[in-house]
N, C-alpha and C. Protein backbone atom coordinates (compact mmCIF):
# COMPACT_ATOMS: atom_id res chain seq x y z
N UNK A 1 59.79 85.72 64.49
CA UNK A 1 60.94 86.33 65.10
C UNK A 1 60.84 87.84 64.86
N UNK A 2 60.49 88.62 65.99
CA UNK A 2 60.72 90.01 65.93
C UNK A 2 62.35 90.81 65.85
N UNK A 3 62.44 91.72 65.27
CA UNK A 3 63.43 92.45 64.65
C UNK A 3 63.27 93.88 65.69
N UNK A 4 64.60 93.92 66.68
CA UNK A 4 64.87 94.98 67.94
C UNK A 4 65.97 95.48 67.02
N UNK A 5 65.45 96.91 66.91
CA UNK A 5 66.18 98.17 65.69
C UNK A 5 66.18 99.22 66.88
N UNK A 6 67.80 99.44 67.83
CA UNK A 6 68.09 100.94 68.82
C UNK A 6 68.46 101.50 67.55
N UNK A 7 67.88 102.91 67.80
CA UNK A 7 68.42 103.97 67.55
C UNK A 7 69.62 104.72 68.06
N UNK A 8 70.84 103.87 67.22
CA UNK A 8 72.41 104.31 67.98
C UNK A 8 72.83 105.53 67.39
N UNK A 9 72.58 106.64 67.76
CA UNK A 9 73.30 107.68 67.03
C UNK A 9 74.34 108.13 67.97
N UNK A 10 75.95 108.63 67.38
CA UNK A 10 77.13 109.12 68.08
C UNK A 10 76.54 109.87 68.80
N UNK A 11 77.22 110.42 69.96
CA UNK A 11 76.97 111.50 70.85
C UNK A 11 76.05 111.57 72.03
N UNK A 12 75.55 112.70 72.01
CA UNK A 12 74.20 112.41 72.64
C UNK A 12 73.44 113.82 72.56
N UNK A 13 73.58 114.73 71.01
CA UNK A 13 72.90 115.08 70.87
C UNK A 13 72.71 116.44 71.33
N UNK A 14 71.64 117.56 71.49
CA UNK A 14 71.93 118.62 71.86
C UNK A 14 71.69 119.03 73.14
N UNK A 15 71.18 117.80 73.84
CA UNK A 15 70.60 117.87 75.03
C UNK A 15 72.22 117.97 76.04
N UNK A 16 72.69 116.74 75.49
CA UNK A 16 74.20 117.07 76.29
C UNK A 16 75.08 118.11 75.69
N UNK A 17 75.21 118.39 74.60
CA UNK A 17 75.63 119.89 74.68
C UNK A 17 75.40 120.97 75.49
N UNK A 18 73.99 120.92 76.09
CA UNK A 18 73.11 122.25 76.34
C UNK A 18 73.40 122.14 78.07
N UNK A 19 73.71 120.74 78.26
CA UNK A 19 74.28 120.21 80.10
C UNK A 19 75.55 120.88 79.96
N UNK A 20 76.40 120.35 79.49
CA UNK A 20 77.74 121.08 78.82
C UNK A 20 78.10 122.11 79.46
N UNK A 21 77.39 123.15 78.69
CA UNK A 21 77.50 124.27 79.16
C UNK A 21 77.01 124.69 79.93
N UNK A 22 75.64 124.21 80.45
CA UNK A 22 75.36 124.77 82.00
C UNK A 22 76.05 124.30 82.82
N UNK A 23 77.30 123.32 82.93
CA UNK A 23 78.05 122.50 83.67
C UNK A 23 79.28 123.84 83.90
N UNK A 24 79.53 124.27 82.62
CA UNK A 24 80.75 125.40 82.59
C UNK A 24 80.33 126.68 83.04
N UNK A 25 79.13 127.34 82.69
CA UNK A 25 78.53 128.38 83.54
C UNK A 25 78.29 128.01 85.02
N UNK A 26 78.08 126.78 85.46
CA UNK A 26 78.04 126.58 87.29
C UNK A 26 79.30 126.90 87.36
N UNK A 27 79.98 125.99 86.93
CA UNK A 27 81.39 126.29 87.38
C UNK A 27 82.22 127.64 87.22
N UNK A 28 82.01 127.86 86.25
CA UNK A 28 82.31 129.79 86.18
C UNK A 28 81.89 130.67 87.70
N UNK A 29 80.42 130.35 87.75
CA UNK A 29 80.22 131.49 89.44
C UNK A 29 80.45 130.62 90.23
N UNK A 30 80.80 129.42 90.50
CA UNK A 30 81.26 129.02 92.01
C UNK A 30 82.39 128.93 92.15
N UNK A 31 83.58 129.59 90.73
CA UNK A 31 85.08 129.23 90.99
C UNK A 31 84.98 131.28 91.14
N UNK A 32 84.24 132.11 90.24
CA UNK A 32 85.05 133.21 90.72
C UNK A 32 83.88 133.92 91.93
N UNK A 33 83.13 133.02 92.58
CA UNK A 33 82.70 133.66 93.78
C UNK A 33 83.59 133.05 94.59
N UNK A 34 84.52 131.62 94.78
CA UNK A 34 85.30 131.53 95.69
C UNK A 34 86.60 132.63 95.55
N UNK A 35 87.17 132.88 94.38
CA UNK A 35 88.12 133.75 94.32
C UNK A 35 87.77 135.22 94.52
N UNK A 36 86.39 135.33 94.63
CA UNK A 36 85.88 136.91 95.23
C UNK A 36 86.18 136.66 96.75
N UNK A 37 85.80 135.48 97.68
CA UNK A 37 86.08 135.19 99.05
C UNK A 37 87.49 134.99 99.33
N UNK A 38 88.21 134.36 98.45
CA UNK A 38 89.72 134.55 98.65
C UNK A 38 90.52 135.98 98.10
N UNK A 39 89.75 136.61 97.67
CA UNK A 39 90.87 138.06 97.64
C UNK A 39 90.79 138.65 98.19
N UNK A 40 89.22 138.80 99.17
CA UNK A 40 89.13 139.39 100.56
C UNK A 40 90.23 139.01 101.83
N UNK A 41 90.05 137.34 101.60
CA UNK A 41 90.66 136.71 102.78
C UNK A 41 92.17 136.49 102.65
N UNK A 42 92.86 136.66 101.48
CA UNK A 42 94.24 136.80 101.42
C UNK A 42 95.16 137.21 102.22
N UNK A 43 94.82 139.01 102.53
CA UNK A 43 95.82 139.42 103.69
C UNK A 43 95.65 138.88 104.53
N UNK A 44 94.53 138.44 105.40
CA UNK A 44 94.24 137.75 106.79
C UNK A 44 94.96 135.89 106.88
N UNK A 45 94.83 134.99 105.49
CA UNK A 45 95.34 134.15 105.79
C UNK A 45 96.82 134.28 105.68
N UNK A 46 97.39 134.85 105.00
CA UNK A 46 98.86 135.36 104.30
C UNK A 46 99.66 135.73 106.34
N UNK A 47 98.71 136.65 106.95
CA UNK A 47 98.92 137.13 108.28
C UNK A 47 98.68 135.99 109.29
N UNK A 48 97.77 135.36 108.97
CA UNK A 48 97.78 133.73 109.55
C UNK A 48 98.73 132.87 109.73
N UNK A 49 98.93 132.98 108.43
CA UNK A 49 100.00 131.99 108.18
C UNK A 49 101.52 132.30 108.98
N UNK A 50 101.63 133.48 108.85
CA UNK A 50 103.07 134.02 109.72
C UNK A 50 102.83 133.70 111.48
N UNK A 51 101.55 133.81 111.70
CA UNK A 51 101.56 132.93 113.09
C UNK A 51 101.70 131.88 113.72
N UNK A 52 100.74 131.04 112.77
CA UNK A 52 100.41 129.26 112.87
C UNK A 52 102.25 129.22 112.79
N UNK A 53 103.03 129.50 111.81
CA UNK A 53 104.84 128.86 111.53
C UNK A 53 104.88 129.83 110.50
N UNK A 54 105.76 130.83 111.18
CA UNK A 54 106.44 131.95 110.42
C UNK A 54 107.74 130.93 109.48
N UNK A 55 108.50 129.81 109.53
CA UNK A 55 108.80 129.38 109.09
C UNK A 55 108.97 129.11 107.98
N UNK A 56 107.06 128.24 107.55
CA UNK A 56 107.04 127.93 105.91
C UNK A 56 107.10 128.89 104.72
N UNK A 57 107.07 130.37 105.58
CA UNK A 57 106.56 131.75 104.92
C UNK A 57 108.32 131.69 104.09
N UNK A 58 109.28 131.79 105.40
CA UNK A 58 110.22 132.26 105.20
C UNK A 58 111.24 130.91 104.45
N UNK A 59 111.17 129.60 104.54
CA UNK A 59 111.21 128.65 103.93
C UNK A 59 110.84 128.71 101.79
N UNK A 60 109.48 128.79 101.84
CA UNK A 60 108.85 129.55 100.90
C UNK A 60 110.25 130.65 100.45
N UNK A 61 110.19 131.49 100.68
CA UNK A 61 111.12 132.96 100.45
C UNK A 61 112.64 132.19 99.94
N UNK A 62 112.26 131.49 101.12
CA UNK A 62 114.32 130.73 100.61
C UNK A 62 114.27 130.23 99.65
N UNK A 63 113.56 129.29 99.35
CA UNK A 63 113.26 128.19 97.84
C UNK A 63 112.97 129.25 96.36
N UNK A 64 112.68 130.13 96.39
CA UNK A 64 112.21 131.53 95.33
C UNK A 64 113.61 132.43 95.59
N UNK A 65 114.63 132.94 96.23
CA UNK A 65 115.51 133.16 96.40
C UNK A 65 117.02 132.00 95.42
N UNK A 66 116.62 130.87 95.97
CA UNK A 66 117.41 129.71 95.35
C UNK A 66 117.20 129.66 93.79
N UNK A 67 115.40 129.52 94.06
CA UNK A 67 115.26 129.33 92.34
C UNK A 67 116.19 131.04 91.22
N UNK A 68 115.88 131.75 92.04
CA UNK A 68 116.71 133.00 90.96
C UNK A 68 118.13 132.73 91.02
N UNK A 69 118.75 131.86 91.88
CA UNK A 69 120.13 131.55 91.25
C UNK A 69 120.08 130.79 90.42
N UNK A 70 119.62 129.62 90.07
CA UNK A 70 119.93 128.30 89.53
C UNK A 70 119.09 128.96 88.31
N UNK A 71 117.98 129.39 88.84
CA UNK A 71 116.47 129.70 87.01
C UNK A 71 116.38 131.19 87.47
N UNK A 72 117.38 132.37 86.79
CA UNK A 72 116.98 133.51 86.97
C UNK A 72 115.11 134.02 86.28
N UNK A 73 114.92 133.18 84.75
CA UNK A 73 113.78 133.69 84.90
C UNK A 73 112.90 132.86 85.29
N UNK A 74 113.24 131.21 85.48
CA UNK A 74 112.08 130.97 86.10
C UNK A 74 111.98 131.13 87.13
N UNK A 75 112.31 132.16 87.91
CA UNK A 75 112.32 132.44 89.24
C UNK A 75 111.24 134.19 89.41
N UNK A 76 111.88 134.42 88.05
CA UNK A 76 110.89 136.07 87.86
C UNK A 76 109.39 135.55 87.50
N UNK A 77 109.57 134.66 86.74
CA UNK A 77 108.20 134.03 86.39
C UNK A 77 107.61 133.67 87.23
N UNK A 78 108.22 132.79 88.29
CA UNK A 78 107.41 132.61 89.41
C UNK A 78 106.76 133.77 90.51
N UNK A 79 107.93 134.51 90.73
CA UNK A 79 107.25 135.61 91.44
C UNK A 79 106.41 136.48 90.64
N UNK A 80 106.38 136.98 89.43
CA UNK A 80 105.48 138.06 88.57
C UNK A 80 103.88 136.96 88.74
N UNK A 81 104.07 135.17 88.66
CA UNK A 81 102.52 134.63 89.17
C UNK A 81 102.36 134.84 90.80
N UNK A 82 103.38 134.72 91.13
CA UNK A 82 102.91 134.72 92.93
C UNK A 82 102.04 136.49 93.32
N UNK A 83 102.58 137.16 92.51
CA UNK A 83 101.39 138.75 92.40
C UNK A 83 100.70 138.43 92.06
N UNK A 84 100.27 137.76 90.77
CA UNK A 84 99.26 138.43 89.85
C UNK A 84 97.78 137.33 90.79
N UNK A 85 98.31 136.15 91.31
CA UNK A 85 97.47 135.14 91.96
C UNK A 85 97.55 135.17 93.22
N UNK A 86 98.44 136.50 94.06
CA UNK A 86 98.44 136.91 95.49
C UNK A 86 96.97 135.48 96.08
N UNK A 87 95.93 135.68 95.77
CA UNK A 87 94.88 134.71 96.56
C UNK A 87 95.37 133.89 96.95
N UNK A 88 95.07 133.07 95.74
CA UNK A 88 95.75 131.07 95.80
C UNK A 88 97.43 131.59 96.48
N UNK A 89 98.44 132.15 96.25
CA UNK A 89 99.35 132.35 97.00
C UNK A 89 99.49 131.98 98.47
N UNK A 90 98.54 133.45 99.07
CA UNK A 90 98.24 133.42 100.57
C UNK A 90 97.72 132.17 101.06
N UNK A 91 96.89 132.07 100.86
CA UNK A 91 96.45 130.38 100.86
C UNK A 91 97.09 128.89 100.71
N UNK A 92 98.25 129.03 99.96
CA UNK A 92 99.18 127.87 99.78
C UNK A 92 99.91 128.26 100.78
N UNK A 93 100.65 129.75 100.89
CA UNK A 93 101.63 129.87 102.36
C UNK A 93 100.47 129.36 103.91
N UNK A 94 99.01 129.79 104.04
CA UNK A 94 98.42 129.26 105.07
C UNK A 94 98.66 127.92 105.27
N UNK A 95 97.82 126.85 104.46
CA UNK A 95 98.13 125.58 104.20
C UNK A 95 98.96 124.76 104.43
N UNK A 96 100.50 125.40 103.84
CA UNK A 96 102.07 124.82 104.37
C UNK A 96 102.17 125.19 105.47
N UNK A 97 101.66 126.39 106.30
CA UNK A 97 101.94 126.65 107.47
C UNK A 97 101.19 125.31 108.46
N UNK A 98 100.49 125.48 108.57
CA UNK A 98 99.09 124.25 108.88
C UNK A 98 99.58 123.27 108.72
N UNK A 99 100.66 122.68 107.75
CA UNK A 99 101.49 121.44 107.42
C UNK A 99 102.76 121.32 108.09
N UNK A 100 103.50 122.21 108.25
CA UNK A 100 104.91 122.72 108.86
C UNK A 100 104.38 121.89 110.34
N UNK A 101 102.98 122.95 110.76
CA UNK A 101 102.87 122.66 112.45
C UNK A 101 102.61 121.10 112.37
N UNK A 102 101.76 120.64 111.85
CA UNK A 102 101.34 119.19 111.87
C UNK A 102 102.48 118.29 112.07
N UNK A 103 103.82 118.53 111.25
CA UNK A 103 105.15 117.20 111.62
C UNK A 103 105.76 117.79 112.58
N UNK A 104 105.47 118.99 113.05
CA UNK A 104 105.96 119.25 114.70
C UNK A 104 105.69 118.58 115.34
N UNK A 105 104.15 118.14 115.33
CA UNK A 105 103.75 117.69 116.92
C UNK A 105 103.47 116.24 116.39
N UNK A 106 104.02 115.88 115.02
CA UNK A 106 104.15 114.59 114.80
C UNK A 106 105.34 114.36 115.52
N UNK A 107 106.82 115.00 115.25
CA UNK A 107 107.66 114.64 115.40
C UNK A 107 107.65 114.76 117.22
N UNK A 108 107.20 115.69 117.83
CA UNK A 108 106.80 116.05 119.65
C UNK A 108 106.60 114.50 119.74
N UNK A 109 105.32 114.00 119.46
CA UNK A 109 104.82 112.86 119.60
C UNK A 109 105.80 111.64 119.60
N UNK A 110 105.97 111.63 118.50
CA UNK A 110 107.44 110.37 118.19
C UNK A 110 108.44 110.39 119.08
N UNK A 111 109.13 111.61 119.73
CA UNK A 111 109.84 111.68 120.85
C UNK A 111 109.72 111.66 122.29
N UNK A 112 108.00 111.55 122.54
CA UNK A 112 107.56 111.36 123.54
C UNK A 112 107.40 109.75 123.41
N UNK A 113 107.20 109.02 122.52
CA UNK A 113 107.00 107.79 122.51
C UNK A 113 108.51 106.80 122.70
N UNK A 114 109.27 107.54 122.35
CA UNK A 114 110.43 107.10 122.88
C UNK A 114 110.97 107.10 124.71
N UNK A 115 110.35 107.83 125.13
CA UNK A 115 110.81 107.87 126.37
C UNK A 115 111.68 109.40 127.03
N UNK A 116 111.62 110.20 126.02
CA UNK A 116 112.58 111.00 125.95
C UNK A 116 111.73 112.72 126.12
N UNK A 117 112.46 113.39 126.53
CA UNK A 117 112.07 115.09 126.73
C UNK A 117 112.30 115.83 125.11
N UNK A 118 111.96 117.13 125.03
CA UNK A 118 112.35 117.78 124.15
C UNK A 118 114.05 118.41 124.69
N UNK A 119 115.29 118.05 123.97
CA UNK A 119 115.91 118.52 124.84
C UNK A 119 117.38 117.73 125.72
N UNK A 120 116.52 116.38 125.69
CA UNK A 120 116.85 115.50 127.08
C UNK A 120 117.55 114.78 126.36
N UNK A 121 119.51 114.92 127.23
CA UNK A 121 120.22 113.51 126.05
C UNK A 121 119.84 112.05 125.95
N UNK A 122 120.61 111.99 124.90
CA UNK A 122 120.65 110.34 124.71
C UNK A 122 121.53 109.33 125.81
N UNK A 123 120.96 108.50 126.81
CA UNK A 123 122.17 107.60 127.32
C UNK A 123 123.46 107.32 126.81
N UNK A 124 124.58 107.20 126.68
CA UNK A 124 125.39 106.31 126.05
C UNK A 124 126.87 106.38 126.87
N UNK A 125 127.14 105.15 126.65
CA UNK A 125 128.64 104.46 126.99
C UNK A 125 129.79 104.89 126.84
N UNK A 126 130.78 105.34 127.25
CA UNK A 126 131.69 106.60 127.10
C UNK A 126 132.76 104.90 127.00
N UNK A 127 133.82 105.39 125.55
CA UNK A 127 135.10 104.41 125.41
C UNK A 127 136.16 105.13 126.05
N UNK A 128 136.63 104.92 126.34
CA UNK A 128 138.30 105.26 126.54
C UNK A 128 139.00 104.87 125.40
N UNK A 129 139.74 106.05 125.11
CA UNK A 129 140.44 106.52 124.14
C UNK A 129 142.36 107.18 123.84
N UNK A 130 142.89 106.36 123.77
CA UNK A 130 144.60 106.39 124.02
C UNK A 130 144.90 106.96 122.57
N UNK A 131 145.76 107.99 122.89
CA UNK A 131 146.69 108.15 121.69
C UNK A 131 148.03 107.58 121.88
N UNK A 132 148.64 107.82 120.28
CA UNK A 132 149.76 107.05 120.35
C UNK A 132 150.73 107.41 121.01
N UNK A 133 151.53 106.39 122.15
CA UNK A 133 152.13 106.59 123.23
C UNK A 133 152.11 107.45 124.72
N UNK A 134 151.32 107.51 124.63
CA UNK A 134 150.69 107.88 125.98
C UNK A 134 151.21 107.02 126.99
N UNK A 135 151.05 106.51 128.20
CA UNK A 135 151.54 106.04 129.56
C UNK A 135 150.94 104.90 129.63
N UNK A 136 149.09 105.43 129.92
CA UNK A 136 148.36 105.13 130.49
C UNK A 136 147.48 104.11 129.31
N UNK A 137 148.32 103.71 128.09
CA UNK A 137 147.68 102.83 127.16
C UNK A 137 147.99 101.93 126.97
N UNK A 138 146.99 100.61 126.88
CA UNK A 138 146.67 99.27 127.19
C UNK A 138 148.06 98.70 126.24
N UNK A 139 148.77 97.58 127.09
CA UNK A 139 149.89 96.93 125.77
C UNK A 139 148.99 96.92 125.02
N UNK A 140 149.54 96.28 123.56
CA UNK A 140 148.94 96.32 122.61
C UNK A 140 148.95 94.22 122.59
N UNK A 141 148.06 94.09 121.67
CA UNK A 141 147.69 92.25 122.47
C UNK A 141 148.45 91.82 120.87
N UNK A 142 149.15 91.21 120.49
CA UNK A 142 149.44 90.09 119.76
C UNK A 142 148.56 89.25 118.79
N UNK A 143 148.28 89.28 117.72
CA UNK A 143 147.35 88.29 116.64
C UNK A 143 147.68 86.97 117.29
N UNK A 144 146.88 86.31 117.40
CA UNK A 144 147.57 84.84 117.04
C UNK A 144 148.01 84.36 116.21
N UNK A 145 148.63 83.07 116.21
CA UNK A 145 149.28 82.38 115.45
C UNK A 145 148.21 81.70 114.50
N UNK A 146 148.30 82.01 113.16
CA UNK A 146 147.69 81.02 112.36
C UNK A 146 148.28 79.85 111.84
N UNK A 147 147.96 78.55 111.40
CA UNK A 147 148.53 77.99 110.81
C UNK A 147 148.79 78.07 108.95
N UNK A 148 150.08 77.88 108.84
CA UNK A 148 150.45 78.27 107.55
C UNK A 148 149.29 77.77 106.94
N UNK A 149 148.72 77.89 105.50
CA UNK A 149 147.78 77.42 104.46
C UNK A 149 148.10 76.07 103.86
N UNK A 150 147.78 75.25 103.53
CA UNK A 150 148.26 73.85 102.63
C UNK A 150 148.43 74.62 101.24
N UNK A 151 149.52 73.92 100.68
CA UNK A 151 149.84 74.32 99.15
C UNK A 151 149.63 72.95 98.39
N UNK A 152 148.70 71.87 99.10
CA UNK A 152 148.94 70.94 97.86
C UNK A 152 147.66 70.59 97.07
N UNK A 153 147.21 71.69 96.68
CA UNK A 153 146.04 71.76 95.28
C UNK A 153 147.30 71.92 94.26
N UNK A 154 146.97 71.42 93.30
CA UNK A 154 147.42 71.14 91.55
C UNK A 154 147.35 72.34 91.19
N UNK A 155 148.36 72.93 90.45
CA UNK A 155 148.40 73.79 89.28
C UNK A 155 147.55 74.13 88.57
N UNK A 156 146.87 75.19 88.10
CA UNK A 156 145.92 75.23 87.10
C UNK A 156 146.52 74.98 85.92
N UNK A 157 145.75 74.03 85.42
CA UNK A 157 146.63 74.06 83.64
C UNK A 157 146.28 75.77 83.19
N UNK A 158 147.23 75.90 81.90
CA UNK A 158 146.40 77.26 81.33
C UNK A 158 145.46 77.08 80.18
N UNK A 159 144.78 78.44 80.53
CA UNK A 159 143.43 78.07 79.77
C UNK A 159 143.75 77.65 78.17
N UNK A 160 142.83 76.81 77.72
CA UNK A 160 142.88 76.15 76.03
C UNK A 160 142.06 77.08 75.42
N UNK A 161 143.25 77.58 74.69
CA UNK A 161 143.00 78.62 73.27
C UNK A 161 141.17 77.93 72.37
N UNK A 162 140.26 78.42 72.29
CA UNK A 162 139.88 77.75 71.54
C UNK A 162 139.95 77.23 70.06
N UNK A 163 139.52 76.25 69.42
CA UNK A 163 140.04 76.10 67.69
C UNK A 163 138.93 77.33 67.38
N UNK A 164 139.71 77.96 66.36
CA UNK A 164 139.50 79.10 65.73
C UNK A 164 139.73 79.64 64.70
N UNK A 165 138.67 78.78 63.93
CA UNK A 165 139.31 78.56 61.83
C UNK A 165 139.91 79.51 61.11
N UNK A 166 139.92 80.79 62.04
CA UNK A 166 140.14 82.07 61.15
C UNK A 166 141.75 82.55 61.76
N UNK A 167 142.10 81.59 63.01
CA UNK A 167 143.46 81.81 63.05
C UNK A 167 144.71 81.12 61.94
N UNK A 168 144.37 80.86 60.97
CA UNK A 168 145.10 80.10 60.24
C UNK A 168 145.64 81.29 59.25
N UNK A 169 144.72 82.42 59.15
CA UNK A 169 144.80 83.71 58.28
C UNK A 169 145.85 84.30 58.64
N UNK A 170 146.11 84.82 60.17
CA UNK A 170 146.71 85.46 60.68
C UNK A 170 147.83 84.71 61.03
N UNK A 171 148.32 83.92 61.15
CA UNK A 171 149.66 83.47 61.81
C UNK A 171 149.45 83.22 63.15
N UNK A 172 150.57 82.11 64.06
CA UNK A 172 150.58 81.95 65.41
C UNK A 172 151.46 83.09 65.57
């Protein structure tokens, strides 16, 4: 019978350390060469964005407006990051804009599937409507007659106290 001895040591040594960090140096130049391409492209999507739906811009504005009533500083806090990260900013207002338009022409769609215009009323059934004493309002119609209820179910007894060894302490 042969004897199978792995060599289990924790970790994995310096080889994955040494991946590690070339994993964090890739990622270092491909996150701040995208943020070198987004601080160029900021004003242009930021200006985008007010086209695609000037809306979410100004939506955006309202919700940061709100927040300084309810969270005066988390509202400064938010705007002192919305400078300092202007990029990712412009880019989240593009994005929502791009999102805003999308349940437009979801919602266009949904109302075309109904049968209906942008615009175009709803059918509906008009009641006639009398105030009190007017001329021209319907007698008024009479309930019918019900028949009285039967009363001959039994009495409820009343409910039985239960025995209760500790009422003997206290008195009836």
């Amino acid at each position: 019978m042969t004897n199978i001895h792995f060599n289990s040591r924790g970790g994995g040594g310096i080889g994955c350390l040494l991946l590690g960090i070339l994993a964090l140096v890739a990622a270092y130049y491909i996150l701040s060469g995208f943020f070198f391409l987004l601080w160029w492209a900021a004003p242009a999507l930021f200006v985008l964005a007010l086209i695609i739906n000037w809306r979410a811009v100004v939506d955006t504005f309202k919700s940061w407006l709100k927040s300084m009533e309810t969270n005066p500083v988390g509202g400064l806090l938010t705007a002192a990051l919305a400078v300092l990260v202007f990029p990712v900013f412009a880019l989240y207002l593009f994005v929502k804009s791009l999102g805003y338009n999308r349940i437009e022409k979801i919602r266009r769609e949904a109302g075309a599937q109904e049968g209906r215009e942008e615009g175009e009323f709803v059918e509906f059934e008009e009641i006639e409507s009398f105030r009190k004493g007017e001329e021209d309002a319907p007698e008024p119609v009479e309930p019918p007659d019900l028949p009285e209820p039967q009363t001959d179910r039994p009495k409820r007894a009343a409910p039985k106290k239960p025995d209760n060894p500790y009422d003997q302490f206290f008195g009836d």
